[in-house]
Amino acid sequence: MPYTVNQSKQYSVDPDTLYQAAKGAMEGLEGKFETEDSESGTLVARFHKTVLGKVLGDRAWVQVIISGSNDGGSNLELTAYPLDAIGNKLMFGARKGALKTLLAWFDAHLNHRLPK
């Protein structure tokens, strides 16, 4: 069973606004950035297994790529997977729901930071 999660979403805000909201959401969830490139719209962060004081049980790697769309909005492509203790992609033994919870929190933090 693959643990990698791939998601695509469209937003009605410009790419720069979405990038700043995604960056803020990752920072708010205590992510440690590996890559921050506003020109390409790429954010890559690692998350510890304890986020906001709650033990999720698995570390995680999350990549977000933001691009503009033809209608003036933005597209967000997200790839995420759990990590083992030394930072390698976890191939077996992931805790059920840990990554799903982190991504739900990311979505909530992202939407909170977007203009209404």
N, CA, C and O atoms as a GROMACS GRO file, in nm:
protein
  464
    1MET      N    1   0.084  -0.118   0.000
    1MET     CA    2   0.000   0.000   0.000
    1MET      C    3   0.088   0.125   0.000
    1MET      O    4   0.168   0.142   0.092
    2PRO      N    5   0.077   0.211  -0.099
    2PRO     CA    6   0.161   0.331  -0.102
    2PRO      C    7   0.115   0.434   0.001
    2PRO      O    8  -0.004   0.454   0.020
    3TYR      N    9   0.210   0.498   0.065
    3TYR     CA   10   0.180   0.599   0.164
    3TYR      C   11   0.184   0.740   0.107
    3TYR      O   12   0.147   0.835   0.176
    4THR      N   13   0.227   0.757  -0.015
    4THR     CA   14   0.238   0.889  -0.075
    4THR      C   15   0.101   0.944  -0.108
    4THR      O   16   0.017   0.876  -0.166
    5VAL      N   17   0.078   1.070  -0.068
    5VAL     CA   18  -0.048   1.138  -0.095
    5VAL      C   19  -0.020   1.247  -0.198
    5VAL      O   20   0.071   1.328  -0.181
    6ASN      N   21  -0.101   1.249  -0.304
    6ASN     CA   22  -0.094   1.354  -0.406
    6ASN      C   23  -0.230   1.421  -0.413
    6ASN      O   24  -0.332   1.355  -0.428
    7GLN      N   25  -0.230   1.553  -0.401
    7GLN     CA   26  -0.354   1.629  -0.408
    7GLN      C   27  -0.336   1.748  -0.499
    7GLN      O   28  -0.227   1.805  -0.509
    8SER      N   29  -0.445   1.785  -0.567
    8SER     CA   30  -0.447   1.905  -0.650
    8SER      C   31  -0.571   1.985  -0.613
    8SER      O   32  -0.680   1.930  -0.601
    9LYS      N   33  -0.553   2.116  -0.595
    9LYS     CA   34  -0.666   2.203  -0.564
    9LYS      C   35  -0.651   2.333  -0.640
    9LYS      O   36  -0.540   2.376  -0.673
   10GLN      N   37  -0.765   2.395  -0.667
   10GLN     CA   38  -0.766   2.525  -0.732
   10GLN      C   39  -0.819   2.629  -0.635
   10GLN      O   40  -0.909   2.602  -0.557
   11TYR      N   41  -0.761   2.748  -0.642
   11TYR     CA   42  -0.801   2.859  -0.555
   11TYR      C   43  -0.825   2.982  -0.641
   11TYR      O   44  -0.769   2.996  -0.749
   12SER      N   45  -0.909   3.071  -0.590
   12SER     CA   46  -0.945   3.190  -0.667
   12SER      C   47  -0.858   3.310  -0.633
   12SER      O   48  -0.892   3.423  -0.670
   13VAL      N   49  -0.746   3.288  -0.565
   13VAL     CA   50  -0.654   3.397  -0.532
   13VAL      C   51  -0.531   3.387  -0.622
   13VAL      O   52  -0.506   3.284  -0.684
   14ASP      N   53  -0.454   3.497  -0.628
   14ASP     CA   54  -0.334   3.497  -0.712
   14ASP      C   55  -0.227   3.406  -0.650
   14ASP      O   56  -0.231   3.380  -0.530
   15PRO      N   57  -0.132   3.359  -0.731
   15PRO     CA   58  -0.029   3.266  -0.682
   15PRO      C   59   0.054   3.318  -0.565
   15PRO      O   60   0.088   3.241  -0.475
   16ASP      N   61   0.087   3.448  -0.565
   16ASP     CA   62   0.169   3.502  -0.456
   16ASP      C   63   0.094   3.497  -0.323
   16ASP      O   64   0.152   3.463  -0.220
   17THR      N   65  -0.034   3.531  -0.324
   17THR     CA   66  -0.116   3.524  -0.202
   17THR      C   67  -0.125   3.381  -0.152
   17THR      O   68  -0.113   3.356  -0.032
   18LEU      N   69  -0.146   3.286  -0.244
   18LEU     CA   70  -0.155   3.145  -0.206
   18LEU      C   71  -0.021   3.095  -0.152
   18LEU      O   72  -0.018   3.019  -0.055
   19TYR      N   73   0.089   3.137  -0.213
   19TYR     CA   74   0.222   3.098  -0.167
   19TYR      C   75   0.245   3.145  -0.024
   19TYR      O   76   0.291   3.069   0.061
   20GLN      N   77   0.213   3.272   0.004
   20GLN     CA   78   0.233   3.326   0.138
   20GLN      C   79   0.144   3.256   0.240
   20GLN      O   80   0.185   3.232   0.354
   21ALA      N   81   0.021   3.223   0.201
   21ALA     CA   82  -0.070   3.151   0.290
   21ALA      C   83  -0.018   3.009   0.318
   21ALA      O   84  -0.024   2.963   0.432
   22ALA      N   85   0.032   2.940   0.215
   22ALA     CA   86   0.085   2.805   0.232
   22ALA      C   87   0.210   2.808   0.320
   22ALA      O   88   0.229   2.721   0.405
   23LYS      N   89   0.295   2.907   0.299
   23LYS     CA   90   0.416   2.920   0.381
   23LYS      C   91   0.378   2.945   0.526
   23LYS      O   92   0.436   2.886   0.617
   24GLY      N   93   0.281   3.032   0.549
   24GLY     CA   94   0.235   3.059   0.685
   24GLY      C   95   0.173   2.937   0.750
   24GLY      O   96   0.191   2.914   0.870
   25ALA      N   97   0.099   2.859   0.672
   25ALA     CA   98   0.038   2.737   0.724
   25ALA      C   99   0.145   2.636   0.767
   25ALA      O  100   0.132   2.572   0.871
   26MET      N  101   0.249   2.622   0.686
   26MET     CA  102   0.357   2.529   0.721
   26MET      C  103   0.432   2.577   0.845
   26MET      O  104   0.466   2.497   0.932
   27GLU      N  105   0.457   2.707   0.852
   27GLU     CA  106   0.523   2.762   0.970
   27GLU      C  107   0.436   2.744   1.094
   27GLU      O  108   0.485   2.710   1.202
   28GLY      N  109   0.305   2.767   1.079
   28GLY     CA  110   0.212   2.753   1.189
   28GLY      C  111   0.203   2.612   1.243
   28GLY      O  112   0.173   2.590   1.360
   29LEU      N  113   0.231   2.515   1.156
   29LEU     CA  114   0.231   2.374   1.197
   29LEU      C  115   0.370   2.324   1.234
   29LEU      O  116   0.393   2.203   1.245
   30GLU      N  117   0.462   2.418   1.255
   30GLU     CA  118   0.597   2.389   1.302
   30GLU      C  119   0.682   2.311   1.203
   30GLU      O  120   0.770   2.234   1.242
   31GLY      N  121   0.655   2.331   1.073
   31GLY     CA  122   0.735   2.266   0.970
   31GLY      C  123   0.872   2.332   0.958
   31GLY      O  124   0.887   2.453   0.976
   32LYS      N  125   0.972   2.251   0.927
   32LYS     CA  126   1.109   2.300   0.905
   32LYS      C  127   1.134   2.298   0.754
   32LYS      O  128   1.131   2.192   0.692
   33PHE      N  129   1.157   2.415   0.696
   33PHE     CA  130   1.169   2.426   0.551
   33PHE      C  131   1.301   2.371   0.500
   33PHE      O  132   1.407   2.397   0.555
   34GLU      N  133   1.291   2.293   0.392
   34GLU     CA  134   1.407   2.249   0.315
   34GLU      C  135   1.423   2.341   0.196
   34GLU      O  136   1.534   2.376   0.157
   35THR      N  137   1.310   2.381   0.137
   35THR     CA  138   1.310   2.466   0.018
   35THR      C  139   1.201   2.571   0.031
   35THR      O  140   1.087   2.540   0.067
   36GLU      N  141   1.238   2.697   0.002
   36GLU     CA  142   1.142   2.806  -0.008
   36GLU      C  143   1.180   2.885  -0.134
   36GLU      O  144   1.277   2.960  -0.133
   37ASP      N  145   1.106   2.867  -0.240
   37ASP     CA  146   1.136   2.935  -0.365
   37ASP      C  147   1.009   3.001  -0.418
   37ASP      O  148   0.926   2.936  -0.481
   38SER      N  149   0.996   3.131  -0.391
   38SER     CA  150   0.874   3.201  -0.430
   38SER      C  151   0.864   3.218  -0.581
   38SER      O  152   0.753   3.228  -0.634
   39GLU      N  153   0.976   3.221  -0.652
   39GLU     CA  154   0.971   3.236  -0.798
   39GLU      C  155   0.910   3.114  -0.866
   39GLU      O  156   0.832   3.127  -0.960
   40SER      N  157   0.947   2.995  -0.819
   40SER     CA  158   0.890   2.873  -0.877
   40SER      C  159   0.764   2.829  -0.802
   40SER      O  160   0.695   2.736  -0.846
   41GLY      N  161   0.734   2.894  -0.689
   41GLY     CA  162   0.616   2.860  -0.611
   41GLY      C  163   0.630   2.729  -0.535
   41GLY      O  164   0.531   2.661  -0.509
   42THR      N  165   0.753   2.693  -0.499
   42THR     CA  166   0.778   2.564  -0.436
   42THR      C  167   0.812   2.580  -0.287
   42THR      O  168   0.896   2.662  -0.249
   43LEU      N  169   0.745   2.501  -0.206
   43LEU     CA  170   0.774   2.491  -0.064
   43LEU      C  171   0.792   2.344  -0.029
   43LEU      O  172   0.709   2.261  -0.068
   44VAL      N  173   0.898   2.311   0.042
   44VAL     CA  174   0.920   2.175   0.090
   44VAL      C  175   0.954   2.186   0.238
   44VAL      O  176   1.042   2.262   0.277
   45ALA      N  177   0.882   2.108   0.320
   45ALA     CA  178   0.905   2.112   0.464
   45ALA      C  179   0.895   1.972   0.524
   45ALA      O  180   0.827   1.884   0.471
   46ARG      N  181   0.966   1.955   0.634
   46ARG     CA  182   0.958   1.832   0.713
   46ARG      C  183   0.886   1.866   0.844
   46ARG      O  184   0.904   1.974   0.900
   47PHE      N  185   0.805   1.772   0.889
   47PHE     CA  186   0.730   1.791   1.012
   47PHE      C  187   0.768   1.683   1.112
   47PHE      O  188   0.782   1.566   1.076
   48HIS      N  189   0.785   1.724   1.236
   48HIS     CA  190   0.816   1.630   1.344
   48HIS      C  191   0.690   1.550   1.377
   48HIS      O  192   0.580   1.587   1.334
   49LYS      N  193   0.706   1.443   1.451
   49LYS     CA  194   0.589   1.360   1.481
   49LYS      C  195   0.498   1.421   1.587
   49LYS      O  196   0.387   1.372   1.609
   50THR      N  197   0.542   1.529   1.652
   50THR     CA  198   0.456   1.605   1.742
   50THR      C  199   0.432   1.741   1.679
   50THR      O  200   0.525   1.818   1.657
   51VAL      N  201   0.305   1.771   1.651
   51VAL     CA  202   0.268   1.897   1.588
   51VAL      C  203   0.166   1.966   1.676
   51VAL      O  204   0.063   1.908   1.711
   52LEU      N  205   0.194   2.091   1.712
   52LEU     CA  206   0.106   2.170   1.798
   52LEU      C  207   0.072   2.098   1.928
   52LEU      O  208  -0.040   2.108   1.978
   53GLY      N  209   0.170   2.026   1.981
   53GLY     CA  210   0.152   1.957   2.108
   53GLY      C  211   0.080   1.824   2.099
   53GLY      O  212   0.062   1.756   2.200
   54LYS      N  213   0.037   1.785   1.980
   54LYS     CA  214  -0.033   1.658   1.963
   54LYS      C  215   0.061   1.558   1.895
   54LYS      O  216   0.122   1.590   1.793
   55VAL      N  217   0.073   1.440   1.951
   55VAL     CA  218   0.159   1.337   1.895
   55VAL      C  219   0.084   1.267   1.781
   55VAL      O  220  -0.016   1.200   1.803
   56LEU      N  221   0.135   1.285   1.659
   56LEU     CA  222   0.075   1.219   1.543
   56LEU      C  223   0.135   1.081   1.521
   56LEU      O  224   0.069   0.993   1.467
   57GLY      N  225   0.259   1.062   1.564
   57GLY     CA  226   0.320   0.930   1.554
   57GLY      C  227   0.417   0.911   1.440
   57GLY      O  228   0.502   0.822   1.446
   58ASP      N  229   0.407   0.991   1.336
   58ASP     CA  230   0.500   0.981   1.222
   58ASP      C  231   0.550   1.119   1.185
   58ASP      O  232   0.477   1.218   1.194
   59ARG      N  233   0.674   1.124   1.142
   59ARG     CA  234   0.727   1.245   1.082
   59ARG      C  235   0.673   1.251   0.940
   59ARG      O  236   0.625   1.151   0.888
   60ALA      N  237   0.680   1.368   0.877
   60ALA     CA  238   0.625   1.380   0.742
   60ALA      C  239   0.707   1.476   0.658
   60ALA      O  240   0.769   1.570   0.709
   61TRP      N  241   0.705   1.451   0.528
   61TRP     CA  242   0.765   1.537   0.427
   61TRP      C  243   0.651   1.588   0.340
   61TRP      O  244   0.570   1.510   0.292
   62VAL      N  245   0.645   1.720   0.320
   62VAL     CA  246   0.537   1.780   0.242
   62VAL      C  247   0.597   1.877   0.140
   62VAL      O  248   0.679   1.963   0.174
   63GLN      N  249   0.555   1.860   0.014
   63GLN     CA  250   0.596   1.951  -0.094
   63GLN      C  251   0.471   2.016  -0.151
   63GLN      O  252   0.373   1.949  -0.181
   64VAL      N  253   0.477   2.148  -0.166
   64VAL     CA  254   0.368   2.224  -0.226
   64VAL      C  255   0.425   2.301  -0.344
   64VAL      O  256   0.526   2.370  -0.331
   65ILE      N  257   0.358   2.290  -0.460
   65ILE     CA  258   0.397   2.366  -0.578
   65ILE      C  259   0.275   2.448  -0.621
   65ILE      O  260   0.168   2.393  -0.646
   66ILE      N  261   0.294   2.579  -0.629
   66ILE     CA  262   0.185   2.670  -0.661
   66ILE      C  263   0.213   2.732  -0.798
   66ILE      O  264   0.324   2.779  -0.825
   67SER      N  265   0.110   2.732  -0.881
   67SER     CA  266   0.123   2.792  -1.014
   67SER      C  267  -0.004   2.870  -1.045
   67SER      O  268  -0.109   2.848  -0.985
   68GLY      N  269   0.008   2.962  -1.140
   68GLY     CA  270  -0.107   3.040  -1.182
   68GLY      C  271  -0.195   2.958  -1.275
   68GLY      O  272  -0.149   2.865  -1.341
   69SER      N  273  -0.321   2.995  -1.280
   69SER     CA  274  -0.414   2.930  -1.372
   69SER      C  275  -0.465   3.032  -1.472
   69SER      O  276  -0.447   3.153  -1.453
   70ASN      N  277  -0.527   2.986  -1.578
   70ASN     CA  278  -0.573   3.073  -1.685
   70ASN      C  279  -0.680   3.173  -1.642
   70ASN      O  280  -0.694   3.279  -1.703
   71ASP      N  281  -0.757   3.139  -1.539
   71ASP     CA  282  -0.866   3.226  -1.496
   71ASP      C  283  -0.823   3.331  -1.393
   71ASP      O  284  -0.909   3.398  -1.335
   72GLY      N  285  -0.694   3.346  -1.369
   72GLY     CA  286  -0.644   3.444  -1.274
   72GLY      C  287  -0.628   3.390  -1.133
   72GLY      O  288  -0.581   3.460  -1.044
   73GLY      N  289  -0.666   3.266  -1.112
   73GLY     CA  290  -0.652   3.202  -0.981
   73GLY      C  291  -0.520   3.128  -0.971
   73GLY      O  292  -0.422   3.163  -1.036
   74SER      N  293  -0.519   3.026  -0.887
   74SER     CA  294  -0.397   2.949  -0.863
   74SER      C  295  -0.428   2.800  -0.852
   74SER      O  296  -0.540   2.760  -0.819
   75ASN      N  297  -0.327   2.722  -0.881
   75ASN     CA  298  -0.332   2.577  -0.862
   75ASN      C  299  -0.231   2.539  -0.756
   75ASN      O  300  -0.121   2.593  -0.752
   76LEU      N  301  -0.270   2.446  -0.668
   76LEU     CA  302  -0.180   2.396  -0.566
   76LEU      C  303  -0.166   2.246  -0.584
   76LEU      O  304  -0.265   2.173  -0.582
   77GLU      N  305  -0.043   2.201  -0.603
   77GLU     CA  306  -0.012   2.058  -0.614
   77GLU      C  307   0.063   2.019  -0.488
   77GLU      O  308   0.167   2.078  -0.456
   78LEU      N  309   0.012   1.921  -0.415
   78LEU     CA  310   0.071   1.879  -0.289
   78LEU      C  311   0.112   1.733  -0.298
   78LEU      O  312   0.036   1.649  -0.346
   79THR      N  313   0.232   1.704  -0.251
   79THR     CA  314   0.282   1.567  -0.239
   79THR      C  315   0.332   1.551  -0.096
   79THR      O  316   0.407   1.636  -0.047
   80ALA      N  317   0.292   1.443  -0.031
   80ALA     CA  318   0.334   1.421   0.108
   80ALA      C  319   0.351   1.272   0.134
   80ALA      O  320   0.283   1.188   0.075
   81TYR      N  321   0.443   1.241   0.224
   81TYR     CA  322   0.460   1.103   0.268
   81TYR      C  323   0.525   1.101   0.406
   81TYR      O  324   0.593   1.195   0.445
   82PRO      N  325   0.503   0.991   0.480
   82PRO     CA  326   0.565   0.979   0.613
   82PRO      C  327   0.714   0.947   0.601
   82PRO      O  328   0.760   0.890   0.502
   83LEU      N  329   0.788   0.986   0.706
   83LEU     CA  330   0.932   0.962   0.712
   83LEU      C  331   0.966   0.873   0.830
   83LEU      O  332   0.895   0.870   0.931
   84ASP      N  333   1.076   0.799   0.815
   84ASP     CA  334   1.125   0.720   0.928
   84ASP      C  335   1.211   0.810   1.019
   84ASP      O  336   1.224   0.930   0.993
   85ALA      N  337   1.268   0.754   1.121
   85ALA     CA  338   1.343   0.831   1.221
   85ALA      C  339   1.466   0.901   1.165
   85ALA      O  340   1.511   1.001   1.222
   86ILE      N  341   1.522   0.851   1.056
   86ILE     CA  342   1.641   0.915   0.999
   86ILE      C  343   1.610   0.998   0.876
   86ILE      O  344   1.702   1.045   0.807
   87GLY      N  345   1.482   1.016   0.846
   87GLY     CA  346   1.443   1.106   0.739
   87GLY      C  347   1.422   1.044   0.603
   87GLY      O  348   1.407   1.115   0.504
   88ASN      N  349   1.419   0.911   0.597
   88ASN     CA  350   1.392   0.843   0.470
   88ASN      C  351   1.242   0.820   0.454
   88ASN      O  352   1.168   0.813   0.552
   89LYS      N  353   1.200   0.807   0.330
   89LYS     CA  354   1.059   0.779   0.302
   89LYS      C  355   1.020   0.647   0.367
   89LYS      O  356   1.088   0.546   0.350
   90LEU      N  357   0.910   0.650   0.442
   90LEU     CA  358   0.862   0.530   0.511
   90LEU      C  359   0.790   0.441   0.412
   90LEU      O  360   0.696   0.484   0.345
   91MET      N  361   0.834   0.316   0.402
   91MET     CA  362   0.777   0.223   0.306
   91MET      C  363   0.678   0.126   0.370
   91MET      O  364   0.598   0.064   0.300
   92PHE      N  365   0.682   0.111   0.503
   92PHE     CA  366   0.588   0.024   0.573
   92PHE      C  367   0.580   0.070   0.718
   92PHE      O  368   0.670   0.136   0.768
   93GLY      N  369   0.471   0.035   0.784
   93GLY     CA  370   0.459   0.061   0.926
   93GLY      C  371   0.412   0.200   0.964
   93GLY      O  372   0.427   0.240   1.080
   94ALA      N  373   0.357   0.275   0.871
   94ALA     CA  374   0.308   0.410   0.905
   94ALA      C  375   0.185   0.400   0.994
   94ALA      O  376   0.104   0.308   0.981
   95ARG      N  377   0.173   0.494   1.084
   95ARG     CA  378   0.057   0.497   1.173
   95ARG      C  379  -0.065   0.547   1.097
   95ARG      O  380  -0.059   0.645   1.023
   96LYS      N  381  -0.174   0.480   1.117
   96LYS     CA  382  -0.297   0.512   1.046
   96LYS      C  383  -0.347   0.650   1.088
   96LYS      O  384  -0.364   0.679   1.206
   97GLY      N  385  -0.371   0.735   0.989
   97GLY     CA  386  -0.430   0.865   1.013
   97GLY      C  387  -0.334   0.978   1.045
   97GLY      O  388  -0.376   1.094   1.048
   98ALA      N  389  -0.206   0.949   1.067
   98ALA     CA  390  -0.112   1.055   1.105
   98ALA      C  391  -0.095   1.156   0.992
   98ALA      O  392  -0.108   1.277   1.015
   99LEU      N  393  -0.067   1.110   0.873
   99LEU     CA  394  -0.048   1.201   0.760
   99LEU      C  395  -0.179   1.269   0.722
   99LEU      O  396  -0.180   1.388   0.689
  100LYS      N  397  -0.288   1.195   0.728
  100LYS     CA  398  -0.420   1.251   0.697
  100LYS      C  399  -0.453   1.366   0.792
  100LYS      O  400  -0.507   1.469   0.749
  101THR      N  401  -0.422   1.350   0.919
  101THR     CA  402  -0.447   1.455   1.018
  101THR      C  403  -0.362   1.578   0.988
  101THR      O  404  -0.413   1.690   0.991
  102LEU      N  405  -0.234   1.558   0.960
  102LEU     CA  406  -0.145   1.670   0.929
  102LEU      C  407  -0.195   1.746   0.807
  102LEU      O  408  -0.197   1.869   0.808
  103LEU      N  409  -0.236   1.675   0.703
  103LEU     CA  410  -0.283   1.742   0.582
  103LEU      C  411  -0.416   1.813   0.604
  103LEU      O  412  -0.440   1.917   0.542
  104ALA      N  413  -0.501   1.760   0.690
  104ALA     CA  414  -0.626   1.829   0.723
  104ALA      C  415  -0.596   1.959   0.798
  104ALA      O  416  -0.659   2.061   0.773
  105TRP      N  417  -0.500   1.954   0.890
  105TRP     CA  418  -0.459   2.075   0.961
  105TRP      C  419  -0.398   2.176   0.866
  105TRP      O  420  -0.424   2.296   0.876
  106PHE      N  421  -0.315   2.128   0.772
  106PHE     CA  422  -0.255   2.218   0.675
  106PHE      C  423  -0.364   2.288   0.593
  106PHE      O  424  -0.358   2.409   0.572
  107ASP      N  425  -0.462   2.213   0.548
  107ASP     CA  426  -0.572   2.270   0.470
  107ASP      C  427  -0.647   2.376   0.552
  107ASP      O  428  -0.681   2.482   0.499
  108ALA      N  429  -0.674   2.347   0.678
  108ALA     CA  430  -0.744   2.442   0.764
  108ALA      C  431  -0.661   2.568   0.787
  108ALA      O  432  -0.714   2.679   0.780
  109HIS      N  433  -0.532   2.553   0.813
  109HIS     CA  434  -0.444   2.668   0.833
  109HIS      C  435  -0.431   2.750   0.706
  109HIS      O  436  -0.429   2.873   0.710
  110LEU      N  437  -0.423   2.683   0.592
  110LEU     CA  438  -0.413   2.751   0.463
  110LEU      C  439  -0.540   2.834   0.437
  110LEU      O  440  -0.531   2.952   0.404
  111ASN      N  441  -0.654   2.772   0.452
  111ASN     CA  442  -0.781   2.843   0.425
  111ASN      C  443  -0.804   2.957   0.521
  111ASN      O  444  -0.865   3.058   0.484
  112HIS      N  445  -0.756   2.944   0.644
  112HIS     CA  446  -0.768   3.051   0.743
  112HIS      C  447  -0.687   3.174   0.702
  112HIS      O  448  -0.726   3.287   0.730
  113ARG      N  449  -0.575   3.152   0.635
  113ARG     CA  450  -0.486   3.260   0.594
  113ARG      C  451  -0.525   3.326   0.462
  113ARG      O  452  -0.472   3.431   0.427
  114LEU      N  453  -0.617   3.267   0.390
  114LEU     CA  454  -0.659   3.325   0.262
  114LEU      C  455  -0.762   3.434   0.285
  114LEU      O  456  -0.842   3.425   0.379
  115PRO      N  457  -0.762   3.538   0.200
  115PRO     CA  458  -0.864   3.643   0.216
  115PRO      C  459  -1.004   3.588   0.192
  115PRO      O  460  -1.025   3.500   0.110
  116LYS      N  461  -1.097   3.642   0.266
  116LYS     CA  462  -1.236   3.595   0.254
  116LYS      C  463  -1.304   3.656   0.134
  116LYS      O  464  -1.422   3.628   0.109
   0.00000   0.00000   0.00000
